[in-house]
PDB file of C-alpha atoms and ligand atoms in Angstrom:
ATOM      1  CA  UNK C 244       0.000   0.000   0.000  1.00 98.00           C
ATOM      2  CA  UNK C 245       1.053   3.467  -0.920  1.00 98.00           C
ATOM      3  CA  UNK C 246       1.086   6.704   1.688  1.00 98.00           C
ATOM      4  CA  UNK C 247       0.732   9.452  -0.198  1.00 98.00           C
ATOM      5  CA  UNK C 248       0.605  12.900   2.473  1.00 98.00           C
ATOM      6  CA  UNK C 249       0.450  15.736  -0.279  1.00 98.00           C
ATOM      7  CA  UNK C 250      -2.543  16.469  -2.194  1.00 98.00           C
ATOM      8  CA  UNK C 251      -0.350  17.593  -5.566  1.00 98.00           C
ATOM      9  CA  UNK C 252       0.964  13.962  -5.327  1.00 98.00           C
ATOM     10  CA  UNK C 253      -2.725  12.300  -4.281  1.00 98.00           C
ATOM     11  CA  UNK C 254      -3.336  14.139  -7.344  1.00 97.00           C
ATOM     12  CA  UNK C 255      -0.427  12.914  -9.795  1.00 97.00           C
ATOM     13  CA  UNK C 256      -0.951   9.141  -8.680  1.00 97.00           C
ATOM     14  CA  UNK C 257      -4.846   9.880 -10.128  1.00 96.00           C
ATOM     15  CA  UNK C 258      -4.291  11.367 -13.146  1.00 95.00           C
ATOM     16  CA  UNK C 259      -1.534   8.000 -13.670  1.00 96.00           C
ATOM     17  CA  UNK C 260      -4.154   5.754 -12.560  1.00 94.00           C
ATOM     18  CA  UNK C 261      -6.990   7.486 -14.513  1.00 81.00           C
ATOM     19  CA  UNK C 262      -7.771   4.759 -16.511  1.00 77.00           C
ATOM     20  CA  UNK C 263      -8.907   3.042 -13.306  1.00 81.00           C
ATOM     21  CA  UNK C 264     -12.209   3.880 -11.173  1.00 94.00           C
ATOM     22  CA  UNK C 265     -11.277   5.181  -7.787  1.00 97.00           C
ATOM     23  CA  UNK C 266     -13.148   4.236  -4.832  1.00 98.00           C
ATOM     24  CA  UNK C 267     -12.593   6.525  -2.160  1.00 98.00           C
ATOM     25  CA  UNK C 268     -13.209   5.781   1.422  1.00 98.00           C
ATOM     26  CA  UNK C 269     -12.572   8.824   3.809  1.00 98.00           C
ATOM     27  CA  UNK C 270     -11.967   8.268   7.352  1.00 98.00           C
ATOM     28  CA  UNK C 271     -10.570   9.710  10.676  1.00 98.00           C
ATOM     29  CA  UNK C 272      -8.521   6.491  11.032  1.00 98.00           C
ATOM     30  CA  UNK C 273      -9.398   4.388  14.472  1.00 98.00           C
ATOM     31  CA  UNK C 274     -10.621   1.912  12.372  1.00 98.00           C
ATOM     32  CA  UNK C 275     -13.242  -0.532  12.952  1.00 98.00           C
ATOM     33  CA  UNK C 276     -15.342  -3.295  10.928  1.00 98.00           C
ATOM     34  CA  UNK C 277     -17.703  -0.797   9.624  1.00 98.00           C
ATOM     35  CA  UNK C 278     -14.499   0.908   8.150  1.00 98.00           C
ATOM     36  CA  UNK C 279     -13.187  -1.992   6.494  1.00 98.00           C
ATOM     37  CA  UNK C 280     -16.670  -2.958   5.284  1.00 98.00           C
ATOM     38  CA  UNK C 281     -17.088   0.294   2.995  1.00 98.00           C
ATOM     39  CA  UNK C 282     -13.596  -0.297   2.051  1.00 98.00           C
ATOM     40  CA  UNK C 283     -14.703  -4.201   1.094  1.00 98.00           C
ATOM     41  CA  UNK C 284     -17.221  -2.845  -0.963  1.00 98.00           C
ATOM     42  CA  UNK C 285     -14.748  -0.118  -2.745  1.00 98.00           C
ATOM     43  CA  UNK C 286     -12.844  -3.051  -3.169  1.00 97.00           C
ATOM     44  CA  UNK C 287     -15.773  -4.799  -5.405  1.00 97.00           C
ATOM     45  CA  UNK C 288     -16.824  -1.890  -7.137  1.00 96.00           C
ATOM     46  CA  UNK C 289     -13.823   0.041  -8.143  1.00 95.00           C
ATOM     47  CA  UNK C 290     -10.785  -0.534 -10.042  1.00 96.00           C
ATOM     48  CA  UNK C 291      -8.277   1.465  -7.385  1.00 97.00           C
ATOM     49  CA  UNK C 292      -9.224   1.741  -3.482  1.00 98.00           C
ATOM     50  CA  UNK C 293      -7.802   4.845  -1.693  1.00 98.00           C
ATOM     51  CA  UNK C 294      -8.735   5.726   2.047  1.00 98.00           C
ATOM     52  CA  UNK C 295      -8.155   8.102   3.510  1.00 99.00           C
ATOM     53  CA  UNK C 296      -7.484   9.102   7.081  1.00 98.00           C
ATOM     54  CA  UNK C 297      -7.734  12.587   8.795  1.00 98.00           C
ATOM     55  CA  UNK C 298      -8.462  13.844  12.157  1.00 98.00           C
ATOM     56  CA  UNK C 299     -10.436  17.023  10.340  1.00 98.00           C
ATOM     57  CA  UNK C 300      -9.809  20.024  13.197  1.00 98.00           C
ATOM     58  CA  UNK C 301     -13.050  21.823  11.422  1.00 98.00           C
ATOM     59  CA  UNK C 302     -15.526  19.684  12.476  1.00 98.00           C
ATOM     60  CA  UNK C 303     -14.640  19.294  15.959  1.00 98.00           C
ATOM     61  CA  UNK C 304     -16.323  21.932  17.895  1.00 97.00           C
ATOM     62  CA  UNK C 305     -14.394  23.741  21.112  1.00 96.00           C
ATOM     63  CA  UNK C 306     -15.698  21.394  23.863  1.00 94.00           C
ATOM     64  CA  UNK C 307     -15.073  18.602  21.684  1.00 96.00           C
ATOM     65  CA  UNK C 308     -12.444  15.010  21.731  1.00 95.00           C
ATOM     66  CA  UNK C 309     -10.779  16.492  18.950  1.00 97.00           C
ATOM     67  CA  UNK C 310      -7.598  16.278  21.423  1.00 96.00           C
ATOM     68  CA  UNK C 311      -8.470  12.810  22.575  1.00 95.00           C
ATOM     69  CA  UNK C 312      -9.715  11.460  19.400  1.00 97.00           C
ATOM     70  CA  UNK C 313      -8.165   8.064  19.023  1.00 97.00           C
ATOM     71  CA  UNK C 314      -5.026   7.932  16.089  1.00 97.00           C
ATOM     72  CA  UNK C 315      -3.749   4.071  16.227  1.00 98.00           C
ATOM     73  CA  UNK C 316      -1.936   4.790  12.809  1.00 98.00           C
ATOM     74  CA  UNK C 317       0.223   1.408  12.911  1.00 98.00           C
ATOM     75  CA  UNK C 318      -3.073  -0.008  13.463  1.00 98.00           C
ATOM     76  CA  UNK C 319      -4.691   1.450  10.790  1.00 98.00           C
ATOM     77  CA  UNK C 320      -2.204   1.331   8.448  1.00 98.00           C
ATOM     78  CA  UNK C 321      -1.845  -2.569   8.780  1.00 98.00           C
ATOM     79  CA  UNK C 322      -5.648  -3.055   8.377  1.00 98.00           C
ATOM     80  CA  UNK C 323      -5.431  -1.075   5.233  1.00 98.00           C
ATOM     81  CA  UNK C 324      -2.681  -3.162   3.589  1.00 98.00           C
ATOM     82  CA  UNK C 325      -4.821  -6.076   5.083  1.00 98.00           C
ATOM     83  CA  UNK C 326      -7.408  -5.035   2.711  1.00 98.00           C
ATOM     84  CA  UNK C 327      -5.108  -4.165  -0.380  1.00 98.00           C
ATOM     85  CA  UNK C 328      -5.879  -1.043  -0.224  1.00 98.00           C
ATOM     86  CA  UNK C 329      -4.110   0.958  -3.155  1.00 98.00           C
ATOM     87  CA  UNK C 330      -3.653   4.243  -1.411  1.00 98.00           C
ATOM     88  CA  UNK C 331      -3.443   4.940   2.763  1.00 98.00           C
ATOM     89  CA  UNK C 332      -3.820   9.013   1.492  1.00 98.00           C
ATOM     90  CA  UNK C 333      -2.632  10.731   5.052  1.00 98.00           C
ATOM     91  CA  UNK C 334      -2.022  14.441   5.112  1.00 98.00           C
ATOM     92  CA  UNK C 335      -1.084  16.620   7.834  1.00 98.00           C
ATOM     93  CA  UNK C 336      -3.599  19.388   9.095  1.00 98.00           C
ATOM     94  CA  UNK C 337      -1.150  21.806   7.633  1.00 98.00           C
ATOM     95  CA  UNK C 338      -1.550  20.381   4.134  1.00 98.00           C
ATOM     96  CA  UNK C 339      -5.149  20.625   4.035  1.00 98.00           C
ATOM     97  CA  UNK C 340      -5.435  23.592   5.844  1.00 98.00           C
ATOM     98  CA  UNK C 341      -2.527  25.778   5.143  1.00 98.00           C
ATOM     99  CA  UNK C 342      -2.235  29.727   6.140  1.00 98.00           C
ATOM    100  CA  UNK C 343      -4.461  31.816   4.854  1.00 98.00           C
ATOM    101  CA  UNK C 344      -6.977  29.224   4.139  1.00 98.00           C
ATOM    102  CA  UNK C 345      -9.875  31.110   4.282  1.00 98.00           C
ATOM    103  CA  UNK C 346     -12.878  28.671   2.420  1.00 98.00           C
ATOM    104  CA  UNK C 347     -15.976  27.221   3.823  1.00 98.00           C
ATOM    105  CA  UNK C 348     -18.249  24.420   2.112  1.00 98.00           C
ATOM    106  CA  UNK C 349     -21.466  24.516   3.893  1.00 98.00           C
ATOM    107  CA  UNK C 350     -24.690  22.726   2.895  1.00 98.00           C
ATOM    108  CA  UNK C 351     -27.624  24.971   4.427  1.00 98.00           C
ATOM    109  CA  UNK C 352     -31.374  23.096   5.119  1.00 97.00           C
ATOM    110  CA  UNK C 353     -30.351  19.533   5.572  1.00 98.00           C
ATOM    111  CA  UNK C 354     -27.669  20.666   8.658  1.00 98.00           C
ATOM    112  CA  UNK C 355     -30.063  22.341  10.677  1.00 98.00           C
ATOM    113  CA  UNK C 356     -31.918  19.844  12.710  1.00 98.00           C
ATOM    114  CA  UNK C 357     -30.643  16.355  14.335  1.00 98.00           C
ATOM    115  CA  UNK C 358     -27.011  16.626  14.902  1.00 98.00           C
ATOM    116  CA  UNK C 359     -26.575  20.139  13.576  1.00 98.00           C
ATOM    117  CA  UNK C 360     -28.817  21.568  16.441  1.00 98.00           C
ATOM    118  CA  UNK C 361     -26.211  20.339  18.733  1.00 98.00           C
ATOM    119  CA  UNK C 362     -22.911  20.405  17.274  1.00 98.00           C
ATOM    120  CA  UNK C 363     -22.997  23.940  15.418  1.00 97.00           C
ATOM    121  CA  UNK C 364     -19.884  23.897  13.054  1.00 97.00           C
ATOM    122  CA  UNK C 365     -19.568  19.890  12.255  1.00 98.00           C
ATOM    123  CA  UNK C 366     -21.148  19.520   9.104  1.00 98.00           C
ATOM    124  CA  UNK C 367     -19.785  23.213   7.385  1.00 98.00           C
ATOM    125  CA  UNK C 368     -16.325  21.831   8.639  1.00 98.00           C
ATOM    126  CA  UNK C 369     -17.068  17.839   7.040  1.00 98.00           C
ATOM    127  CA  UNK C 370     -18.395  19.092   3.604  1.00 99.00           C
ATOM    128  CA  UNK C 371     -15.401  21.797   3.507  1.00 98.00           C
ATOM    129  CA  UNK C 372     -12.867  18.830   4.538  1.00 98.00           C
ATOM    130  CA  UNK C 373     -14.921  16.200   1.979  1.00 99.00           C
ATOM    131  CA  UNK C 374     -14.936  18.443  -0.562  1.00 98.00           C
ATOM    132  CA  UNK C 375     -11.161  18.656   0.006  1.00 98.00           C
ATOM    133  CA  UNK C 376     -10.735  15.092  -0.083  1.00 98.00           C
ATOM    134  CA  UNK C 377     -12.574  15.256  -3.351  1.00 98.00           C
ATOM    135  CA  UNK C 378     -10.387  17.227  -5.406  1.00 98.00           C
ATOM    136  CA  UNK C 379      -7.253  15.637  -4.102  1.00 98.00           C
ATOM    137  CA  UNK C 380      -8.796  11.776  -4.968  1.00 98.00           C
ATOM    138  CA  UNK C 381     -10.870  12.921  -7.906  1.00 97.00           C
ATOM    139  CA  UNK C 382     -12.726   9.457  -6.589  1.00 97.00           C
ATOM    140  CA  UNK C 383     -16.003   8.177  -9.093  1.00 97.00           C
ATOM    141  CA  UNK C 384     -17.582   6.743  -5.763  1.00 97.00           C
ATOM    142  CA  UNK C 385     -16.887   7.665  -2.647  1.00 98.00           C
ATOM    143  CA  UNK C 386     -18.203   5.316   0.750  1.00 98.00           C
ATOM    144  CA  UNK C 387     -19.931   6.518   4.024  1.00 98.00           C
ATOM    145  CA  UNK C 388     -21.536   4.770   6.799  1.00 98.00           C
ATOM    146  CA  UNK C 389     -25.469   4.877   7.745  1.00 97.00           C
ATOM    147  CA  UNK C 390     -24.557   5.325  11.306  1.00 98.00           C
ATOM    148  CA  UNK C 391     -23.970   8.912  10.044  1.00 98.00           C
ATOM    149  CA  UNK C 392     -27.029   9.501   7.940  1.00 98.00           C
ATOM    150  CA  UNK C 393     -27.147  12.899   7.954  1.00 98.00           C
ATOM    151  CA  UNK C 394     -23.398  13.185   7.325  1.00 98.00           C
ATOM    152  CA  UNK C 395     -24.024  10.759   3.862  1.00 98.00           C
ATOM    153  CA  UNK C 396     -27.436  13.185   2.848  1.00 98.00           C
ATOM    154  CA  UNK C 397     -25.468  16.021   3.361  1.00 98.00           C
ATOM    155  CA  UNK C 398     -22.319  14.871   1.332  1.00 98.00           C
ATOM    156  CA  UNK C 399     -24.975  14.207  -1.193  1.00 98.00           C
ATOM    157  CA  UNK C 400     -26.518  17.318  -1.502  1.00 98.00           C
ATOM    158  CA  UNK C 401     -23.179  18.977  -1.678  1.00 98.00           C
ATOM    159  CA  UNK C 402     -22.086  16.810  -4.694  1.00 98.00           C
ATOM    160  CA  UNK C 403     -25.802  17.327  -6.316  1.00 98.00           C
ATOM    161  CA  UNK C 404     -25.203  21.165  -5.638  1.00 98.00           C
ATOM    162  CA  UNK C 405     -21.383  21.538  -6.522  1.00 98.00           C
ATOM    163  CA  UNK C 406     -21.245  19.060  -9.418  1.00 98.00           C
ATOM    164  CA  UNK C 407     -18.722  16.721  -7.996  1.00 98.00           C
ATOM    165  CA  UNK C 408     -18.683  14.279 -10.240  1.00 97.00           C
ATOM    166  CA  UNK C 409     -18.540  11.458  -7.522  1.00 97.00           C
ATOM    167  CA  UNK C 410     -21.655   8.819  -6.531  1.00 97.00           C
ATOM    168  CA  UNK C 411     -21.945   8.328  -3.135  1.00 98.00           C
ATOM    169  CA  UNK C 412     -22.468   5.244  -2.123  1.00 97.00           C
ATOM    170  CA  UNK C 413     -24.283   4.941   1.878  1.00 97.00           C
ATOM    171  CA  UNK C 414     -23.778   1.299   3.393  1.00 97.00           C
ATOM    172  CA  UNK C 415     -25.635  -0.291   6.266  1.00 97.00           C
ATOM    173  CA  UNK C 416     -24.334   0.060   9.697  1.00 97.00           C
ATOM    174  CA  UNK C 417     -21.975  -2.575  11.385  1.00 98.00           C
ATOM    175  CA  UNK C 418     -22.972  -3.664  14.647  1.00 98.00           C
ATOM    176  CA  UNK C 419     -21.194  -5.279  17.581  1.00 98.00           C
ATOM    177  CA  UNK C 420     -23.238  -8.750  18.533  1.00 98.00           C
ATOM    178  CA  UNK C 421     -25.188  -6.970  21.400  1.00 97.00           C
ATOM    179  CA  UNK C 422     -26.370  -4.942  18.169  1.00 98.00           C
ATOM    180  CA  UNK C 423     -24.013  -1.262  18.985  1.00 98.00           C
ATOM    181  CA  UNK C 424     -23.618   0.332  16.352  1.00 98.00           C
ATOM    182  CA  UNK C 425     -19.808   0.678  15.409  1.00 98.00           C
ATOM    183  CA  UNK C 426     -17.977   3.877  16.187  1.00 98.00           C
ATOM    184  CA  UNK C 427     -14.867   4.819  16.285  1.00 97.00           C
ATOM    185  CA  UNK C 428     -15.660   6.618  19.518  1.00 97.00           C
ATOM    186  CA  UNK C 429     -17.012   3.213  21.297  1.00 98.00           C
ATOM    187  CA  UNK C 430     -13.219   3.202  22.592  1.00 97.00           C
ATOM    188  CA  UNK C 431     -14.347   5.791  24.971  1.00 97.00           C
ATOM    189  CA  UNK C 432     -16.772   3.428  26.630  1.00 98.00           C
ATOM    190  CA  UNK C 433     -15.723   2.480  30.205  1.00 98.00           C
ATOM    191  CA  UNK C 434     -16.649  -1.304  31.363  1.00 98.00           C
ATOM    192  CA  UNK C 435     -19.836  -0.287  32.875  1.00 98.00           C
ATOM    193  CA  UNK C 436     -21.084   2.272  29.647  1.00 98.00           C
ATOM    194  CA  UNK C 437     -20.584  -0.530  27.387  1.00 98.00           C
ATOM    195  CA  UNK C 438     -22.911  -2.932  29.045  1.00 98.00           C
ATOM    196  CA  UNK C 439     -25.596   0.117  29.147  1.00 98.00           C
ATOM    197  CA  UNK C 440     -24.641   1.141  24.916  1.00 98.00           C
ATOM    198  CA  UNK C 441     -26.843  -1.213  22.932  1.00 98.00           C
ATOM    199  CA  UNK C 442     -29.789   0.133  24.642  1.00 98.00           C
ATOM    200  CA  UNK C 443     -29.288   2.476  22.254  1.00 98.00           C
ATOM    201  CA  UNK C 444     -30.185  -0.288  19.391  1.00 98.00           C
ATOM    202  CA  UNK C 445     -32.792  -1.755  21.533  1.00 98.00           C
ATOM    203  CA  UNK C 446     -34.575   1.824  21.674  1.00 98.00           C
ATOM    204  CA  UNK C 447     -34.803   1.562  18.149  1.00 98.00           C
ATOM    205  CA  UNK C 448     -36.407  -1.910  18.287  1.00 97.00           C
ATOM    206  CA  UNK C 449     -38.937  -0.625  20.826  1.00 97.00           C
ATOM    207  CA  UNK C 450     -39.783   2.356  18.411  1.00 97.00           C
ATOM    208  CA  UNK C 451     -39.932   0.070  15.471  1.00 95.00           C
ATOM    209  CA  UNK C 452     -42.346  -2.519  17.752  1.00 96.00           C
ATOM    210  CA  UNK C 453     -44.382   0.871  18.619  1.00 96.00           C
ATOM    211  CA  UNK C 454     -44.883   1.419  15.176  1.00 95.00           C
ATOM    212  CA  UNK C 455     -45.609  -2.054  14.151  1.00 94.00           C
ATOM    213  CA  UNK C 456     -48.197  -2.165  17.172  1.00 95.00           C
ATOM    214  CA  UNK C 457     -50.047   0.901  14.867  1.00 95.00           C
ATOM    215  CA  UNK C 458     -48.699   3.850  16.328  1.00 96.00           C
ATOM    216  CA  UNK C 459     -48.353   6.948  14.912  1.00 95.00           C
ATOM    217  CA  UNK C 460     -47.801   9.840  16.888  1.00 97.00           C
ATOM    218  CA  UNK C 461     -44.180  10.647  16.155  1.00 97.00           C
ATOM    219  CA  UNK C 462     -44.506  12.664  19.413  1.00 97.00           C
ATOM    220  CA  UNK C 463     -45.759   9.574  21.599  1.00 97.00           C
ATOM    221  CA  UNK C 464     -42.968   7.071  20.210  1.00 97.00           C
ATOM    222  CA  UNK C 465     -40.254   9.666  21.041  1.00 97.00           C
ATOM    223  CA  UNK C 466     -41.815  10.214  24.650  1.00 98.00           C
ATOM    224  CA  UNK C 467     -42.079   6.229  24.937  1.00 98.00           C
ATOM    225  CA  UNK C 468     -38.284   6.080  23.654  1.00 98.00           C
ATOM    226  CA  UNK C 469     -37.005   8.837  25.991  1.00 98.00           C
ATOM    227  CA  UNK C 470     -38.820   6.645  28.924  1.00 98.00           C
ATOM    228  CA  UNK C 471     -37.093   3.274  28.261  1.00 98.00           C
ATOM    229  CA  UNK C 472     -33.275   5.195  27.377  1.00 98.00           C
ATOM    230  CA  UNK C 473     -33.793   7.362  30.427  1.00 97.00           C
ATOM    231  CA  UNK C 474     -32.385   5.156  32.989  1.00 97.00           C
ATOM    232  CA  UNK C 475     -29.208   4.416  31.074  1.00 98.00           C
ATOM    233  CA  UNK C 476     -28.310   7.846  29.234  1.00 98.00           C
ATOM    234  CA  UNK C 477     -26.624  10.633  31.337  1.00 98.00           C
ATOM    235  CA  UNK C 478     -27.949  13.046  28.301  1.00 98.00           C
ATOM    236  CA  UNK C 479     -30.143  13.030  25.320  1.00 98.00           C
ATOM    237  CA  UNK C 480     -29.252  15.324  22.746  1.00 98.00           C
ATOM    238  CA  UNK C 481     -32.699  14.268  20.624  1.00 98.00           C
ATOM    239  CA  UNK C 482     -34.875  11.622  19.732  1.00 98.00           C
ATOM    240  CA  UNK C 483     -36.389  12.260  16.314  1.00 98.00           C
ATOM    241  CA  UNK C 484     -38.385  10.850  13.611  1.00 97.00           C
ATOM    242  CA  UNK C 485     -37.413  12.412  10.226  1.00 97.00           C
ATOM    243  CA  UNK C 486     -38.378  12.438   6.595  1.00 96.00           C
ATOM    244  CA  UNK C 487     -35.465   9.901   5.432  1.00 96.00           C
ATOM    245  CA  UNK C 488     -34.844  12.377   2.728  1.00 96.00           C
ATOM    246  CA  UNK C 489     -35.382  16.014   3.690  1.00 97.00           C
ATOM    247  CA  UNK C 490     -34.776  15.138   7.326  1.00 98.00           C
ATOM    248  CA  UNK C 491     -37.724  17.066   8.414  1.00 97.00           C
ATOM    249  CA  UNK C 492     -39.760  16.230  11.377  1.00 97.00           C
ATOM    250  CA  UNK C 493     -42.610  13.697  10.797  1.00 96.00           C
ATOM    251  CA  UNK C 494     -45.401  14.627  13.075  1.00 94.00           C
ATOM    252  CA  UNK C 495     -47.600  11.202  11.799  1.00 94.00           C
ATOM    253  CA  UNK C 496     -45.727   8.167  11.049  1.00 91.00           C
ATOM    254  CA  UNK C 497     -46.754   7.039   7.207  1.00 88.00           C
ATOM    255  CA  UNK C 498     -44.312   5.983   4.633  1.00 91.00           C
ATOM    256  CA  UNK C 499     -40.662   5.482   5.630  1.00 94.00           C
ATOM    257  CA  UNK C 500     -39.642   7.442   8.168  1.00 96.00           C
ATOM    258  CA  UNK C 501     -36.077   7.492   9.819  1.00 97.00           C
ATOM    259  CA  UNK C 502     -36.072   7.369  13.387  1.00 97.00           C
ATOM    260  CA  UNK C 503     -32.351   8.857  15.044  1.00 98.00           C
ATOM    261  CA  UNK C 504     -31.479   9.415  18.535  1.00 98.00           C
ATOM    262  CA  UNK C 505     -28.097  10.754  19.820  1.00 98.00           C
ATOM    263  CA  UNK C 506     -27.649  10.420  22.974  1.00 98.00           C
ATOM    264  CA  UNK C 507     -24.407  10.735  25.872  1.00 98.00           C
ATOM    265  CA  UNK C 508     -23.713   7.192  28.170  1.00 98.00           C
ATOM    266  CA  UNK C 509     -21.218   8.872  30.846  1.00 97.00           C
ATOM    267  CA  UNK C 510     -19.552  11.343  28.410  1.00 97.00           C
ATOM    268  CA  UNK C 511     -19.496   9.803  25.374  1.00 98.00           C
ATOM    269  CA  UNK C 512     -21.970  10.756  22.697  1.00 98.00           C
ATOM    270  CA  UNK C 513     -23.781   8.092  20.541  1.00 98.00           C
ATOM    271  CA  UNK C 514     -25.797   7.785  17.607  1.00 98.00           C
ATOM    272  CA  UNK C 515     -27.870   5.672  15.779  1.00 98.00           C
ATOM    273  CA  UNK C 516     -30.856   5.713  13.466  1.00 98.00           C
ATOM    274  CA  UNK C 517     -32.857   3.360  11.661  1.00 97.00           C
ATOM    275  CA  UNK C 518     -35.115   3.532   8.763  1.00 96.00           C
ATOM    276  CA  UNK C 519     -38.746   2.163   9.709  1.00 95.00           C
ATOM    277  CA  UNK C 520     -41.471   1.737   7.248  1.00 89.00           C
ATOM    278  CA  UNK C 521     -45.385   2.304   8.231  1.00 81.00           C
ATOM    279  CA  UNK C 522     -45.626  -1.380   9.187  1.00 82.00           C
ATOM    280  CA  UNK C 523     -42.710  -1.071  11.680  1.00 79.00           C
ATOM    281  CA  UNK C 524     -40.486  -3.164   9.358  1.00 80.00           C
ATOM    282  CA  UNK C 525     -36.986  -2.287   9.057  1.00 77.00           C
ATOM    283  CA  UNK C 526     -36.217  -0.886   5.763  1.00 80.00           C
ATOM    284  CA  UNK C 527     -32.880  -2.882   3.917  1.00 69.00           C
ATOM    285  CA  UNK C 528     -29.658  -1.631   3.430  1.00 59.00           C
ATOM    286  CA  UNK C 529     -30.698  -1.332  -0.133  1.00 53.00           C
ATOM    287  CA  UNK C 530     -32.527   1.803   0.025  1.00 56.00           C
ATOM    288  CA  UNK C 531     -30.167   3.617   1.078  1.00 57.00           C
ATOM    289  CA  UNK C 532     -28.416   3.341  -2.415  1.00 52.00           C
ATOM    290  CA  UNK C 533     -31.616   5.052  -4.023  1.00 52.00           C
ATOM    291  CA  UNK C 534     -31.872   8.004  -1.681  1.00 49.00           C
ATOM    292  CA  UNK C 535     -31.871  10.738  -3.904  1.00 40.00           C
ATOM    293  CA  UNK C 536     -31.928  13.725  -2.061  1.00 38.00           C
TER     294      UNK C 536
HETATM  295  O1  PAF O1443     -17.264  10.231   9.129  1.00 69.36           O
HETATM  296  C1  PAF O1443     -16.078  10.624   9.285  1.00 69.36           C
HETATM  297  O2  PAF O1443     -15.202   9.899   9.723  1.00 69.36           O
HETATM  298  C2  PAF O1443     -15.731  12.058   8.937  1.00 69.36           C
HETATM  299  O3  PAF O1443     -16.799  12.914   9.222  1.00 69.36           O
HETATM  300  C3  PAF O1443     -15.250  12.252   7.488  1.00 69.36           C
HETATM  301  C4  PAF O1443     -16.352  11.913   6.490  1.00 69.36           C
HETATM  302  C5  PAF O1443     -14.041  11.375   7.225  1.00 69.36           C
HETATM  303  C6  PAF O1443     -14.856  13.712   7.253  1.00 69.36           C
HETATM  304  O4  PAF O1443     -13.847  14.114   8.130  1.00 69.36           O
END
């Protein structure tokens, strides 16, 4: 595997590869099996794999782990070349953010409610950084996780918006066996958080049962969810059910709806989300390919 840590030569190795599909998977390295699954499927759909892995300073807000954020590079690196991954692309935060740099990438409507509400500059600082990453791949599909929903809808409407000529391609969360959704920031967890973390997936199975039982008051299920996470959350930031593509509040549950809590066990902050149709079924993996947005 290849480390490339300057965009001019991210951008050479392209343009010499060009007859090749890229896949681009971006990370912020502390790698996990939902990583390495969007890499997998890279792997199957593209002709050349890069990933990419930085700590992005712009989306971290002030009272953030942007210190603490995990960075197990030897780690990474081997799981990479594990996977035969073409490119490890790994710049410094001086490369992609050099003096003077004085551009922002911000995708308006679609930030504003879920996470945006709590974290104010994360998603203007991930579309600037993505956008980044973008130009220094020049990827034809580039991989993101459903844990982060919102992130992949918003990456979408920025490459809808901007013309990046890039398909993004959002893949169905990987879960731990007790059904936690993988993160990156899981390592946080102490002994006793972890036992209390899939609640978080099991609140999703109650709202989906709610549903299936026939009801439809999006404000009932999220008081009945906020009652059965209570005991083991020490915050919750929101419990929401959204329109899976505008992200808009659903006040009645009809159609697909997604249904996303984010939530704090100790201090670490969680989310998840799952896509629900009217008959409380989950929704596949599959749809999330023909989300539009
Ligand atoms: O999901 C992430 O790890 C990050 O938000 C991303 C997309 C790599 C941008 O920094």
């Amino acid at each position: 595997m290849k480390i490339i840590t300057h965009i001019s030569e991210m951008q050479q190795w392209t343009k010499e590869n060009g007859g090749h599909s890229i896949g681009l998977v971006p990370t912020m390295g502390a790698l996990h099996e939902g990583h390495l699954s969007l890499v997998r499927a890279a792997r199957k759909e593209s002709g050349r794999v890069v990933a990419s892995i930085f700590v992005n300073p712009t989306q971290f807000g002030p009272k953030e782990d942007l210190k603490n954020y995990p960075r197990p590079i030897a780690r990474d690196r081997k799981l990479l070349d594990e996977e035969k991954v073409d490119v490890l692309f790994y710049p410094s935060a001086r490369e992609m953010y050099p003096d003077g740099f004085q551009t922002e990438v911000r995708v308006k409507g679609l930030t504003e409610g879920l996470c945006g509400k709590f974290r104010p500059v994360h998603f203007a600082g991930m579309t600037t950084v993505v956008a980044k990453l973008f130009n220094a791949v020049l990827p034809a599909k580039a991989y993101f996780g459903a844990k982060d929903y919102q992130q992949a809808m918003v990456v979408k409407r920025m490459v809808r918006d901007l013309n990046f000529p890039v398909e993004i391609r959002m893949l169905e969360t990987v879960r731990e066996r007790d059904g936690l959704a993988m993160s990156s920031r899981n390592a946080y967890l102490n002994r006793m958080e972890r036992i209390k973390a899939p609640m978080v997936n099991l609140a999703l199975d109650y709202a989906e049962a709610l549903i299936r039982q026939g009801l439809r008051d999006t404000d009932q299920i999220q008081t009945e969810i906020r009652g059965f996470l209570k005991p083991f959350v020490s915050k919750i930031d929101y419990i929401e059910v959204v329109h899976p593509e505008n992200l808009m509040p659903i006040r009645r549950f009809q159609g697909t709806g997604l249904l996303a809590i984010a939530c704090y066990i100790g201090a670490t902050r969680l989310i998840d989300n799952r896509l629900v149709n009217q008959h409380g079924t989950k929704v596949p993996g599959t749809y999330y390919a023909k989300t539009t947005s």
